[in-house]
Amino acid sequence: MNPKSDWIEKAKKAAACEAVKHVKNGFVVGLGSGSTAAYAVEEIGKRVKREKLHILGVPTSYQALMLAIKHRISITMLEIHSTLDLTIDGADQIDKKLNLIKGMGGALTREKIVAAASTKLVIVADETKKVKALGEDNHPVPIEVLPMAVSVVMRKIREIGGKPTLREGIKKVGPVITDNGNIILDANFGLIRKPAELENKLRSLPGVVETGLFVKMANLVYLGKNTGVEKIAIER
Ligand code: 5RP
C-alpha cells in the first residue's frame, strides 16, 4: 500500500468506527455498501459480539448481505421492518449542505430506499469526498435505468445537458447489471448548482429507476482525515 492510500484506509475505518457508536441495543440498522461502509459493518459485528447487542441489519446490496453474514449480524427486511433507526453508508461526493452523489458501487437504488426508511442517515467517508459543489472534477451522477429504456434515457439526458455513458463491467464484458437487474448510466453534468432540480428532471424520465443524487437526506457525516475524524451535522 502506498502512503496515500494507507492514510485514506485508516481515515475511512476511523470514520466508520465513529459512526457505529450511534448504534444502540434493539436498533434496526441499514447496512450501507462500498469499502467505507464495509468497515462499519465489520465494526457493528464486533460490537454485537462484544456487547451482546440485539440489532437487526437491513442490507443495501448483495455485498452488504454477504458482509452481514460474515460478521454474524442478524438480518431483517423492509417487509418486516419498514422503519429503521439508523443507516450508515458511504458516499462518492459530499457538498456543504450534505447533499450527496452515491452509486459508484452500483447500489444506489437500494441505498436510497433504505436511507429514506431510516430516522437518521449517517455518512462515512474520507475527506477526499468533500467538495464545494456536486459534480466537481467531472464526477458523474450514477443513474439506474430499466434495460429496455437505456437508449431513450441516454438521449433525454443529453437533451438536458448531461453526457451519459453506459457503465461496463470489469472482469465481465458488457454492461454492469445491478442487484435489481437493471443498467447503470454515469452521466456527467459538470458542476451541479441545483441538485434538487436535476434530481427532479432525471426522476421524471420514464425508465429511470433511481438516481445517485441524495438531496437533503444525510443528517450527519463522519469525515476521516489524516489527523482525525471530523463530524459534520445538519438540521433537517
Ligand atoms: C455504492 C455507494 C458507496 O457508498 C460509494 O460508492 C462509496 O464507496 P467507497 O466507500 O468504497 O468509496 O454509493 O453504491
XYZ file of N, CA, C and O in Angstrom, residues 13 19-20 33 53 56 63-64 67 76-77 91-92 111 118-119 127 136 144 160 167 176 183 187 193 199 201 212:
112
model
N -11.705 3.884 7.998
C -12.018 2.992 9.120
C -12.350 3.797 10.376
O -13.301 3.485 11.103
N -19.073 6.396 13.503
C -20.499 6.281 13.146
C -21.165 5.129 13.892
O -22.316 5.239 14.329
N -20.440 4.042 14.059
C -21.023 2.847 14.690
C -21.327 3.097 16.175
O -22.155 2.397 16.756
N -23.265 0.191 1.521
C -22.413 -0.542 0.576
C -21.166 0.266 0.241
O -21.147 1.484 0.402
N -25.146 -7.237 21.702
C -26.219 -6.341 21.249
C -27.249 -7.133 20.439
O -26.884 -8.010 19.661
N -30.735 -5.645 14.362
C -31.079 -6.270 13.084
C -30.583 -5.368 11.966
O -30.723 -4.134 12.053
N -23.484 -7.183 -1.600
C -22.214 -7.060 -0.859
C -22.484 -6.932 0.633
O -21.864 -7.612 1.457
N -23.430 -6.032 1.006
C -23.727 -5.782 2.420
C -24.328 -7.032 3.061
O -24.041 -7.342 4.229
N -21.491 -9.423 3.788
C -20.681 -8.949 4.924
C -21.416 -9.149 6.241
O -20.815 -9.507 7.245
N -32.823 -8.444 8.743
C -34.265 -8.351 8.547
C -34.504 -7.709 7.179
O -33.553 -7.446 6.433
N -35.745 -7.495 6.837
C -36.044 -6.884 5.538
C -37.119 -5.821 5.699
O -37.842 -5.797 6.708
N -20.295 7.485 0.624
C -20.690 8.452 -0.407
C -19.515 8.688 -1.344
O -18.356 8.468 -0.975
N -19.830 9.152 -2.537
C -18.785 9.459 -3.527
C -18.428 10.938 -3.532
O -17.281 11.308 -3.769
N -29.831 1.602 -1.659
C -29.296 2.527 -0.642
C -30.284 3.663 -0.383
O -30.506 4.058 0.761
N -35.137 5.353 6.991
C -34.392 5.486 8.255
C -34.650 6.823 8.928
O -34.763 7.855 8.257
N -34.697 6.791 10.241
C -34.863 8.010 11.020
C -33.623 8.893 10.865
O -33.714 10.116 10.870
N -11.830 12.341 3.638
C -12.017 13.760 3.302
C -11.912 14.079 1.812
O -12.309 15.156 1.383
N -18.148 18.240 -9.110
C -16.770 18.750 -9.214
C -15.871 17.684 -9.848
O -16.113 16.488 -9.662
N -29.700 4.546 -12.295
C -30.144 3.171 -12.591
C -31.330 3.235 -13.546
O -32.286 3.982 -13.316
N -31.013 17.319 -21.685
C -30.989 18.224 -20.519
C -29.555 18.593 -20.117
O -29.313 19.084 -19.016
N -22.285 2.111 -17.936
C -21.244 1.519 -17.074
C -21.008 0.075 -17.497
O -21.928 -0.718 -17.573
N -22.707 -3.393 -16.689
C -22.900 -3.798 -15.290
C -24.403 -3.996 -15.094
O -25.203 -3.149 -15.493
N -29.585 -1.465 -15.534
C -28.346 -0.926 -16.114
C -27.986 0.348 -15.359
O -28.875 1.024 -14.837
N -23.661 9.772 -15.702
C -23.915 10.976 -16.503
C -23.190 12.179 -15.908
O -23.380 12.519 -14.737
N -25.258 22.948 -9.775
C -25.596 24.075 -8.892
C -26.905 23.814 -8.139
O -27.090 24.265 -7.035
N -32.277 16.390 -9.899
C -32.880 15.138 -9.427
C -34.326 15.004 -9.952
O -34.723 13.955 -10.457
N -35.663 16.466 -12.579
C -35.658 16.270 -14.038
C -35.365 14.808 -14.381
O -36.012 14.217 -15.245
N -28.350 8.671 -8.278
C -27.389 8.709 -7.166
C -27.320 10.056 -6.479
O -26.454 10.268 -5.637
